[in-house]
mmCIF file of C-alpha atoms in Angstrom:
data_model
loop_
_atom_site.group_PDB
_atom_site.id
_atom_site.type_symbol
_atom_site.label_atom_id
_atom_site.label_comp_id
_atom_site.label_asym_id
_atom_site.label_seq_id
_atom_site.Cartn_x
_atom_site.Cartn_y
_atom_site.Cartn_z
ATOM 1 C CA UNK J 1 0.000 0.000 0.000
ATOM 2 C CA UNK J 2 1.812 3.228 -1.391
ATOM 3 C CA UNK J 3 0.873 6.186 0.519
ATOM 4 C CA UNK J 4 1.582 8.867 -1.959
ATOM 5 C CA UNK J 5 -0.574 7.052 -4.311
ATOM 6 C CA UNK J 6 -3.280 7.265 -1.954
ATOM 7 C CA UNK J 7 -2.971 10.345 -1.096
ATOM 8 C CA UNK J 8 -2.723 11.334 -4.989
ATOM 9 C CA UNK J 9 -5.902 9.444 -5.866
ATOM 10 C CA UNK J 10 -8.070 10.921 -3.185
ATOM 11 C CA UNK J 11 -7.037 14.246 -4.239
ATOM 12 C CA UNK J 12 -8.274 13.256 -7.708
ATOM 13 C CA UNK J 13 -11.064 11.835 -6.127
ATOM 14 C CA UNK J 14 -11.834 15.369 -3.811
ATOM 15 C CA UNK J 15 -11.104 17.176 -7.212
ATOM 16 C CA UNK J 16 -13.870 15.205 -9.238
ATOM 17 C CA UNK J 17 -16.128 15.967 -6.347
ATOM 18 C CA UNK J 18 -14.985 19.754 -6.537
ATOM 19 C CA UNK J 19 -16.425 19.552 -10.239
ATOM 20 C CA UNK J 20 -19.301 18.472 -9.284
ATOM 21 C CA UNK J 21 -20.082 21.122 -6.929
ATOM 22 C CA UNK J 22 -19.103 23.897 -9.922
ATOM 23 C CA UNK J 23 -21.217 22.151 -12.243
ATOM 24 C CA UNK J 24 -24.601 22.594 -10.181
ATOM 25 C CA UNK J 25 -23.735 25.769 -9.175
ATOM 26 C CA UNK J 26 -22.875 27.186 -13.012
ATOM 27 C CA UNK J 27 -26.490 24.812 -13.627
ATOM 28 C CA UNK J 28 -25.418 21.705 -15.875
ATOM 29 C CA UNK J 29 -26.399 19.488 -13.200
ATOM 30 C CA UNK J 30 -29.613 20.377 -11.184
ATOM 31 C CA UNK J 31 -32.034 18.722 -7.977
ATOM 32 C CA UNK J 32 -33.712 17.083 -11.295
ATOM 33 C CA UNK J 33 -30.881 15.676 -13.473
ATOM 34 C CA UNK J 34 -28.911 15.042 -9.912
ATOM 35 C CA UNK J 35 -31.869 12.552 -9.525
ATOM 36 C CA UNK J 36 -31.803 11.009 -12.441
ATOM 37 C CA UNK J 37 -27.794 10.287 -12.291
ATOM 38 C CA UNK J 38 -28.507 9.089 -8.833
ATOM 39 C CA UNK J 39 -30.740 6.195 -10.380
ATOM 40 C CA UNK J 40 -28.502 5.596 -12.790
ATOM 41 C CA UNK J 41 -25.998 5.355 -10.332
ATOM 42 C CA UNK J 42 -27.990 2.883 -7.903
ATOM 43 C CA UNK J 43 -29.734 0.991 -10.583
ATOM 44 C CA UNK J 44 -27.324 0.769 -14.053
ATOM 45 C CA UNK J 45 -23.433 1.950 -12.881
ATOM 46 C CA UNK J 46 -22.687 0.037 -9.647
ATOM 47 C CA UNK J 47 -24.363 -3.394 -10.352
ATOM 48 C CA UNK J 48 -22.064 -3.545 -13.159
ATOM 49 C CA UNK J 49 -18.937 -2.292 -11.434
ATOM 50 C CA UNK J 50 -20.001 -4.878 -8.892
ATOM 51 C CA UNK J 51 -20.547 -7.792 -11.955
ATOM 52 C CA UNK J 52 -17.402 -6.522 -13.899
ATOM 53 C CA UNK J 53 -15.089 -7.238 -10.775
ATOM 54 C CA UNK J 54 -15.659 -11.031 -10.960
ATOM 55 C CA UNK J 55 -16.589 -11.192 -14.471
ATOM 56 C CA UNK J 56 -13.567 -12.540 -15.388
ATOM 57 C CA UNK J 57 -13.285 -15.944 -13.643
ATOM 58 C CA UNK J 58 -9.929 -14.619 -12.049
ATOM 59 C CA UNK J 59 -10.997 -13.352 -8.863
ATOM 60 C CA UNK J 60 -7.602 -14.024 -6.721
ATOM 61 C CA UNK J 61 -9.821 -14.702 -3.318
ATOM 62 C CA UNK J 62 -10.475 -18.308 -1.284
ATOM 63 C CA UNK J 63 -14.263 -19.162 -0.526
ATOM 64 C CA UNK J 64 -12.917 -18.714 3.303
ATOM 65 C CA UNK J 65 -12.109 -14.994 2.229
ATOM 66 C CA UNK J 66 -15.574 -13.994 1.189
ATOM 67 C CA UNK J 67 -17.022 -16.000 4.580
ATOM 68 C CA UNK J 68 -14.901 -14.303 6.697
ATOM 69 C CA UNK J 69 -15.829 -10.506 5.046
ATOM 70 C CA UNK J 70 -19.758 -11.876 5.577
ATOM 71 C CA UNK J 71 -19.239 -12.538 9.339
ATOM 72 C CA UNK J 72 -17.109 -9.641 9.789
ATOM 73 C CA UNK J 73 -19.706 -7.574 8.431
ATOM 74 C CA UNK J 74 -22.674 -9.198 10.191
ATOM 75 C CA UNK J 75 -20.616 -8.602 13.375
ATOM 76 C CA UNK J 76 -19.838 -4.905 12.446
ATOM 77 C CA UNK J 77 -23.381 -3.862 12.168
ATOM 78 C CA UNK J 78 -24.732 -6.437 15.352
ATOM 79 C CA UNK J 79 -21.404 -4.256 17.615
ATOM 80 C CA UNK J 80 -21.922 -0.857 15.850
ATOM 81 C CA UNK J 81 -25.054 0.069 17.404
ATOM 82 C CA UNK J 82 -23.983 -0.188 20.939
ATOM 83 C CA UNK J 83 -20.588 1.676 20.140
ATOM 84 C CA UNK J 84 -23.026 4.447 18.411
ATOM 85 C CA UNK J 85 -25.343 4.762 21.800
ATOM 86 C CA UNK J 86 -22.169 5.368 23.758
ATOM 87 C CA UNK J 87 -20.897 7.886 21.230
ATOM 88 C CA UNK J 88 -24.532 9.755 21.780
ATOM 89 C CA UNK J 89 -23.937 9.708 25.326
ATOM 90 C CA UNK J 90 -20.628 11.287 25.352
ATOM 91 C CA UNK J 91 -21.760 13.717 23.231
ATOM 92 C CA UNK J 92 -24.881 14.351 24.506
ATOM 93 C CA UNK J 93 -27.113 14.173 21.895
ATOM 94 C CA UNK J 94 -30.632 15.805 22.679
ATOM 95 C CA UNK J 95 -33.544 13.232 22.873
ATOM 96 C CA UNK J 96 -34.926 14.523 19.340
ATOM 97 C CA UNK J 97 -31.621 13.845 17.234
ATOM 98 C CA UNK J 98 -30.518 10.920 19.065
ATOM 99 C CA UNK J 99 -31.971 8.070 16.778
ATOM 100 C CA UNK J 100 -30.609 10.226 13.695
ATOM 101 C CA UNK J 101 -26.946 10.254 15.469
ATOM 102 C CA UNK J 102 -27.171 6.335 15.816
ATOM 103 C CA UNK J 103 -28.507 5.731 12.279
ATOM 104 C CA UNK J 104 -25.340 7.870 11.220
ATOM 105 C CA UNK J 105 -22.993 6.255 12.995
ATOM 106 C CA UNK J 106 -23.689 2.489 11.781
ATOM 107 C CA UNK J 107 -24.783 3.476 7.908
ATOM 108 C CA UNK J 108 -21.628 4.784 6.622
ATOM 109 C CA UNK J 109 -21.654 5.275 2.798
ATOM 110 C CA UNK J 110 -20.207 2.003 1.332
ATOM 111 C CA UNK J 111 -21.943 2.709 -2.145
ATOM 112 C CA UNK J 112 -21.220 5.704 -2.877
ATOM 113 C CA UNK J 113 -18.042 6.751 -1.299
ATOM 114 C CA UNK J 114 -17.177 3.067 -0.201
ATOM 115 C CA UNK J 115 -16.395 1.811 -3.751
ATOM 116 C CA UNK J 116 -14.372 4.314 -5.281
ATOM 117 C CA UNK J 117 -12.142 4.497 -2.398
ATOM 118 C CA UNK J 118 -11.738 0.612 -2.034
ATOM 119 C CA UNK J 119 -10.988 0.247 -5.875
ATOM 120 C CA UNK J 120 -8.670 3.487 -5.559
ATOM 121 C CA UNK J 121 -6.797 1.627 -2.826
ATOM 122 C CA UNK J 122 -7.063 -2.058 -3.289
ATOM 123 C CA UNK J 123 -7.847 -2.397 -6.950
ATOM 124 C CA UNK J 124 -10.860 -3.267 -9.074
ATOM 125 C CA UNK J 125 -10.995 -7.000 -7.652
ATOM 126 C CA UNK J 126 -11.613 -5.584 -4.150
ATOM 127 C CA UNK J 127 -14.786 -3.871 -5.329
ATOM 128 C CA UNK J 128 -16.248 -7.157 -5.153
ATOM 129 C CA UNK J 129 -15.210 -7.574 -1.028
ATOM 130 C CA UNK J 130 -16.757 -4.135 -0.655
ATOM 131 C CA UNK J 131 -19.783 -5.319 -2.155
ATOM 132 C CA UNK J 132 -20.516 -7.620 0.211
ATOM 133 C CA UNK J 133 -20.320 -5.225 2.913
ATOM 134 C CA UNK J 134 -22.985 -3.646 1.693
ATOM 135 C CA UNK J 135 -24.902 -6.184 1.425
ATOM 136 C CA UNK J 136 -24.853 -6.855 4.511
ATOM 137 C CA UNK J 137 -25.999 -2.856 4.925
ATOM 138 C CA UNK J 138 -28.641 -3.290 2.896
ATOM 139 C CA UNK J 139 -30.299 -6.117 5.121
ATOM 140 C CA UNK J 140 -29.599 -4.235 8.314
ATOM 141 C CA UNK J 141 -30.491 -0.967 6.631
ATOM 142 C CA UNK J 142 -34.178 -1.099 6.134
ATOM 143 C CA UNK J 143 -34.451 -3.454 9.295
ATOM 144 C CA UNK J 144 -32.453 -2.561 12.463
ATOM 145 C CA UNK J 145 -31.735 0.581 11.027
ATOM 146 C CA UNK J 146 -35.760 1.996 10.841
ATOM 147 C CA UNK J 147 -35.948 0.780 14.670
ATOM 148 C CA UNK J 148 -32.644 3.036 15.151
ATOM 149 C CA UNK J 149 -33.966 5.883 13.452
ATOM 150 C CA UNK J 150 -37.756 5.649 14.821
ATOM 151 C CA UNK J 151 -36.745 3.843 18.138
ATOM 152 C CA UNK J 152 -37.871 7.445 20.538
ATOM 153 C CA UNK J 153 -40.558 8.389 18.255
ATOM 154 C CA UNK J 154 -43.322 5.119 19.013
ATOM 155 C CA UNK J 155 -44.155 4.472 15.831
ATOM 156 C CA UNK J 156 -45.410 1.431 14.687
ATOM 157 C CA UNK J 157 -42.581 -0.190 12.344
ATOM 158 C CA UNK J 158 -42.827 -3.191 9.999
ATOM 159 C CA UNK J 159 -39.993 -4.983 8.080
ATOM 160 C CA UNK J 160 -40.725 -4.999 4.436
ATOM 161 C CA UNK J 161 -38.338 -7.387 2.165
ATOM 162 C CA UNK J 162 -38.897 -5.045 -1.248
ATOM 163 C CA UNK J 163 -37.138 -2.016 0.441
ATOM 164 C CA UNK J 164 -33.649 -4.099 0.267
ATOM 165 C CA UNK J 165 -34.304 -5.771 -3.024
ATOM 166 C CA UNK J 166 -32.663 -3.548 -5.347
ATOM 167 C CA UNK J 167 -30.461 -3.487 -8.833
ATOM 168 C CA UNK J 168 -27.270 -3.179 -6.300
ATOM 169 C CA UNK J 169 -28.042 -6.150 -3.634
ATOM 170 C CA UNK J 170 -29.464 -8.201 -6.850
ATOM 171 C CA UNK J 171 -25.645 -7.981 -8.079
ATOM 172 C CA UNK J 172 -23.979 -8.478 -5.210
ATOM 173 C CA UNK J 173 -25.820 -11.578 -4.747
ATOM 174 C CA UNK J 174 -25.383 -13.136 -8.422
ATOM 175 C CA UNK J 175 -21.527 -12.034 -8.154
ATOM 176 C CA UNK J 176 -21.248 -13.909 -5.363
ATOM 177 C CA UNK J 177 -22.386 -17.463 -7.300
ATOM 178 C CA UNK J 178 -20.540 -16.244 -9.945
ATOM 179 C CA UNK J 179 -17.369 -16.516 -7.461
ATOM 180 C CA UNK J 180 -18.375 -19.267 -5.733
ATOM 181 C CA UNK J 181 -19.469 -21.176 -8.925
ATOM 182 C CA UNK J 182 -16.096 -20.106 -10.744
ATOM 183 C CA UNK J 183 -17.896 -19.004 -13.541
ATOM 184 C CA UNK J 184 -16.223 -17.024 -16.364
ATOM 185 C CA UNK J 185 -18.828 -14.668 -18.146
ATOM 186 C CA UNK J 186 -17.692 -14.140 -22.114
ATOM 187 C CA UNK J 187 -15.375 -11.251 -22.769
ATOM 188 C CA UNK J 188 -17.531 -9.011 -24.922
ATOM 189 C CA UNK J 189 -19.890 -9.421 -21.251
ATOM 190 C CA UNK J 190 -17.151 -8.980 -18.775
ATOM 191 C CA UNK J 191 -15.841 -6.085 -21.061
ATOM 192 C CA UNK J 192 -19.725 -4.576 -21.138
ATOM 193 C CA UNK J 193 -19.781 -4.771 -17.041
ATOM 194 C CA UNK J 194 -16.333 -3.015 -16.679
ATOM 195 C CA UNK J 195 -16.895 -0.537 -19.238
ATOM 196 C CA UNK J 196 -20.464 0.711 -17.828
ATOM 197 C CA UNK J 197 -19.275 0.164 -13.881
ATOM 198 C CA UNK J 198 -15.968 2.482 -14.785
ATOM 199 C CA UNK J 199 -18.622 5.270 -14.997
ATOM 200 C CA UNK J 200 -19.382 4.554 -11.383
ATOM 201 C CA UNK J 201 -16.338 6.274 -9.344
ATOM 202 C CA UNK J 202 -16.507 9.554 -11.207
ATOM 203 C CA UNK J 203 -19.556 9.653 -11.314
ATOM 204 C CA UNK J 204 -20.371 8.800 -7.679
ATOM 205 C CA UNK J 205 -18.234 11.577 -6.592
ATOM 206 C CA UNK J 206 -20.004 13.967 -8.878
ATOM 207 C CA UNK J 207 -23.370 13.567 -7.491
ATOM 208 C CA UNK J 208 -21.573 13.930 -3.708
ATOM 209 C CA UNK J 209 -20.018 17.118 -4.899
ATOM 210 C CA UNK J 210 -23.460 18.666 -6.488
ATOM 211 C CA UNK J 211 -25.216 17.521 -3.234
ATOM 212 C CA UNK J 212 -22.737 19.428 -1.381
ATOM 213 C CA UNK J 213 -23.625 22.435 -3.026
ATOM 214 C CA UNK J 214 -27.206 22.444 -2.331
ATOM 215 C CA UNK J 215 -25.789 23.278 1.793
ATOM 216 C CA UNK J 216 -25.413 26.550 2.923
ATOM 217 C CA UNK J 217 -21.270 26.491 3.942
ATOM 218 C CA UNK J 218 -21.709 29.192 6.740
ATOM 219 C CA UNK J 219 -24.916 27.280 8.370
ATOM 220 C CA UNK J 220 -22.979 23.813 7.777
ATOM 221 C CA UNK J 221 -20.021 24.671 9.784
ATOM 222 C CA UNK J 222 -21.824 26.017 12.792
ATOM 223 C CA UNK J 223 -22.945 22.224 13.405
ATOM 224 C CA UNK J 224 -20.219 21.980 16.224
ATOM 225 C CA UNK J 225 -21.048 18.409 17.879
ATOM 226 C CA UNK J 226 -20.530 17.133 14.438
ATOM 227 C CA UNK J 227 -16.574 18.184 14.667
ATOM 228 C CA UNK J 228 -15.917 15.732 17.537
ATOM 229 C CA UNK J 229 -18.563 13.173 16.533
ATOM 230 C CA UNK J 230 -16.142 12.830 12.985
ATOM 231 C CA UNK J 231 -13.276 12.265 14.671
ATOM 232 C CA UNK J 232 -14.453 9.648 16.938
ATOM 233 C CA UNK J 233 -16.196 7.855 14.452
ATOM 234 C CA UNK J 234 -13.736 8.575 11.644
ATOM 235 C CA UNK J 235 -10.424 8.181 13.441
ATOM 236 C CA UNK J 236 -11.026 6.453 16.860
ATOM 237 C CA UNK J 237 -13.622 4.080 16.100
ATOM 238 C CA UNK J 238 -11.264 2.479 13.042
ATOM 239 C CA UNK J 239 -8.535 2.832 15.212
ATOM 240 C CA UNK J 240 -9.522 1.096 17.931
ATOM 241 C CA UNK J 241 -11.238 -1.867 15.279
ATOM 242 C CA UNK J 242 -7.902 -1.627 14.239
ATOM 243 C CA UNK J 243 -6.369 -2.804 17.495
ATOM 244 C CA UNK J 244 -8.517 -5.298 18.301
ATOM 245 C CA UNK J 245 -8.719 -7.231 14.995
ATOM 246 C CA UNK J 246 -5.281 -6.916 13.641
ATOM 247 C CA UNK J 247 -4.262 -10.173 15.790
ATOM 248 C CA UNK J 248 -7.308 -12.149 14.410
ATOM 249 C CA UNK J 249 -7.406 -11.163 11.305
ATOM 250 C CA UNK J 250 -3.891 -12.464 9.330
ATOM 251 C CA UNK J 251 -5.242 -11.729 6.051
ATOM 252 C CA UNK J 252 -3.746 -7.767 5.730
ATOM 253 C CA UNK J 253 -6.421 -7.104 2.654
ATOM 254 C CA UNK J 254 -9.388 -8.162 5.246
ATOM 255 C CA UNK J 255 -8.313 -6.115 7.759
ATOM 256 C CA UNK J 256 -7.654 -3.369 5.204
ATOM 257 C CA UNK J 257 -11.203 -3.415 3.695
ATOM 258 C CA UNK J 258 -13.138 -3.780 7.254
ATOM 259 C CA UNK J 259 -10.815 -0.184 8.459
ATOM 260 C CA UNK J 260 -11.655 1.680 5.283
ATOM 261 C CA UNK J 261 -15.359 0.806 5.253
ATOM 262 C CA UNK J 262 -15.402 1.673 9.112
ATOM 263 C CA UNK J 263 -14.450 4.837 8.150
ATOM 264 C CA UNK J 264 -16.214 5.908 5.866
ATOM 265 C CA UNK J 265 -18.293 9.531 6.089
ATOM 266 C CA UNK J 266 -22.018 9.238 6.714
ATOM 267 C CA UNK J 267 -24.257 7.468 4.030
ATOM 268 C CA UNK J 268 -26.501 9.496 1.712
ATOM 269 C CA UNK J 269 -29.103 7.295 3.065
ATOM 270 C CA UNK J 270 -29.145 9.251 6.164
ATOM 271 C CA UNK J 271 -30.757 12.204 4.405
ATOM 272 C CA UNK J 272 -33.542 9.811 2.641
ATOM 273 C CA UNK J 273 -34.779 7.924 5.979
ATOM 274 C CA UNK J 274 -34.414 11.624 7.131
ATOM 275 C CA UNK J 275 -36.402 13.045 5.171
ATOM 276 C CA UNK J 276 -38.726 9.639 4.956
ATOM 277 C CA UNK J 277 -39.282 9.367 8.657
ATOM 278 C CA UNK J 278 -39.720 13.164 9.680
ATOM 279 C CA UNK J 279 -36.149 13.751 11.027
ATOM 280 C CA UNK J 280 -33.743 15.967 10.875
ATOM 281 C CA UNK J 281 -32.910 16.562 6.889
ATOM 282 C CA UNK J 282 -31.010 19.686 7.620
ATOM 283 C CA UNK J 283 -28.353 17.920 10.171
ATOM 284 C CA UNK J 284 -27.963 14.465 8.170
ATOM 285 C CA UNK J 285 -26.773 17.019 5.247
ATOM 286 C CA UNK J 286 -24.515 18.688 7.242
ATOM 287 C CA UNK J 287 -23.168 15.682 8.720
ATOM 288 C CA UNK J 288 -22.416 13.941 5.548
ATOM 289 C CA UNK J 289 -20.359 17.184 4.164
ATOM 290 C CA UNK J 290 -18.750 17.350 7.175
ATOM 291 C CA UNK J 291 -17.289 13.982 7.100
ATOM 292 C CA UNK J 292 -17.185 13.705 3.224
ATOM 293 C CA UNK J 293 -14.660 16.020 3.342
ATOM 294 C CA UNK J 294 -13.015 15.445 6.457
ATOM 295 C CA UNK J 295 -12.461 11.745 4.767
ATOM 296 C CA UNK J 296 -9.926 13.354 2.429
ATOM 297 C CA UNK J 297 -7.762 13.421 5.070
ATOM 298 C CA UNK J 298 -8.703 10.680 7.469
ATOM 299 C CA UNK J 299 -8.565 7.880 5.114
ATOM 300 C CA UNK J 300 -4.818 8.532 3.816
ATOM 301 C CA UNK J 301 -4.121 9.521 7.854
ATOM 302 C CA UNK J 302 -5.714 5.465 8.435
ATOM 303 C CA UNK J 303 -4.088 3.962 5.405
ATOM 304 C CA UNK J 304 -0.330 5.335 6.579
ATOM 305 C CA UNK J 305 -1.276 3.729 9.847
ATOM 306 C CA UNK J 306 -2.297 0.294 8.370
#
């Protein structure tokens, strides 16, 4: 793991996002065609970057690799609630934000942000490893995660299957029995998959960057809880995952993986279940700038480390 290459492909990475931002505010991207890119994102872009990084056949990971990124990640979101109620506590998160805070803290964004970085760092292969990690999300997502969000408000909460079926968690789940199955797709297919999922990254950071500019900056940065909250769950929360898994975990690329997607900033979907559930839109938005661009420097600070 070369540092200055990280550190050089984040900055291209915080630069595609700064185009982004100048593009909806000169108006080639607006709210409308921002929407529209997000579903092509979501429903065309990453199930093929996800199907294009096992496409191949040549997948360089053992069966126990993708087992052991399944049970880290079922483990990650079963512990990451409790660490988040603790990190409300010591910050003291009023009674009306507190479900918000938690829902933050365990739904990082592995789709959006979570890919790009992993590929940037690990290479197109690992896109695959990611995947599964948010697969995992997406299971806990729209099932522990609207009892986080809705858990002081008494509302009546169901869990509905079709929220988590989607183009995304469809892929993830057919590249895994293409792995497991060692099945090699024909090139002109692979090539299709890795073509269309190359648009993904860019892309991706795009949409972050034109979100960002929908936020008032001065308003944003008078959030103050959210400057400690980031560093706790962007530095010392890895950090101390860090610690406590780097004896059990031999494999340096598992380990790796499990620290970036730790830290990761907060997940778009923070906004939508705010915004679905009656929370607080405004302060999910400001806490995913916040961290989105605080992860331009945490993530190379984590990657030296590792």
């Amino acid at each position: 793991m070369n540092i200055s290459n990280i550190i050089m492909q984040m900055i291209e990475l915080f630069l595609i996002m700064g185009a982004g931002y100048i593009c909806y505010k000169v108006k080639y991207i607006d709210i409308r065609s921002a929407k529209r890119m997000n579903i092509l994102l979501l429903n065309v872009t990453t199930p093929c970057l996800i199907l294009g990084s096992v496409s191949s056949g040549e997948v360089p990971y053992k069966n126990s690799t993708i087992f052991t990124i399944l049970l880290i990640a079922f483990l990650m979101y079963l512990i990451l609630p409790f660490i988040a109620f603790i990190l409300n506590k010591v910050l003291k998160v009023e009674k009306e934000n507190f479900g918000l805070y938690l829902f933050m803290t365990v739904f990082s964004n592995i789709g959006f942000m979570g890919y790009p970085v992993v590929k940037t760092i690990f290479g197109d292969n690992a896109v695959f490893l990611c995947s599964l990690f948010n697969m995992v999300f997406g299971l806990f997502a729209y099932s522990l995660g609207i009892y986080l969000f809705n858990m002081d408000k008494g509302k009546n909460l169901k869990f509905e299957i079709k929220e988590i079926i989607n183009p995304a968690m469809i892929a993830s789940i057919l590249a895994l029995f293409i792995f497991l199955l060692n099945v090699k797709l024909p090139t002109i297919i692979s090539n299709t998959f890795i073509s269309i999922g190359s648009i993904t990254s860019p892309l991706a950071m795009m949409l972050i960057g034109s979100s960002l500019a929908t936020m008032p900056i001065k308003e944003i940065f008078k959030e103050y809880k959210l400057y400690p909250y980031t560093l706790i769950k962007q530095i010392i929360i890895p950090l101390l995952a860090l610690i406590i898994l780097k004896p059990i975990l031999t494999d340096p690329l598992i380990l790796g993986i499990t620290i970036v997607v730790l830290a990761m900033p907060i997940g778009n979907i923070s906004n939508i279940f705010a915004n679905r559930f009656d929370g607080n839109y405004k302060l999910a938005s400001k806490g995913i700038f916040i961290t989105t661009i605080c992860s331009f420097i945490t993530i190379p600070i984590l990657c030296y480390i590792l």
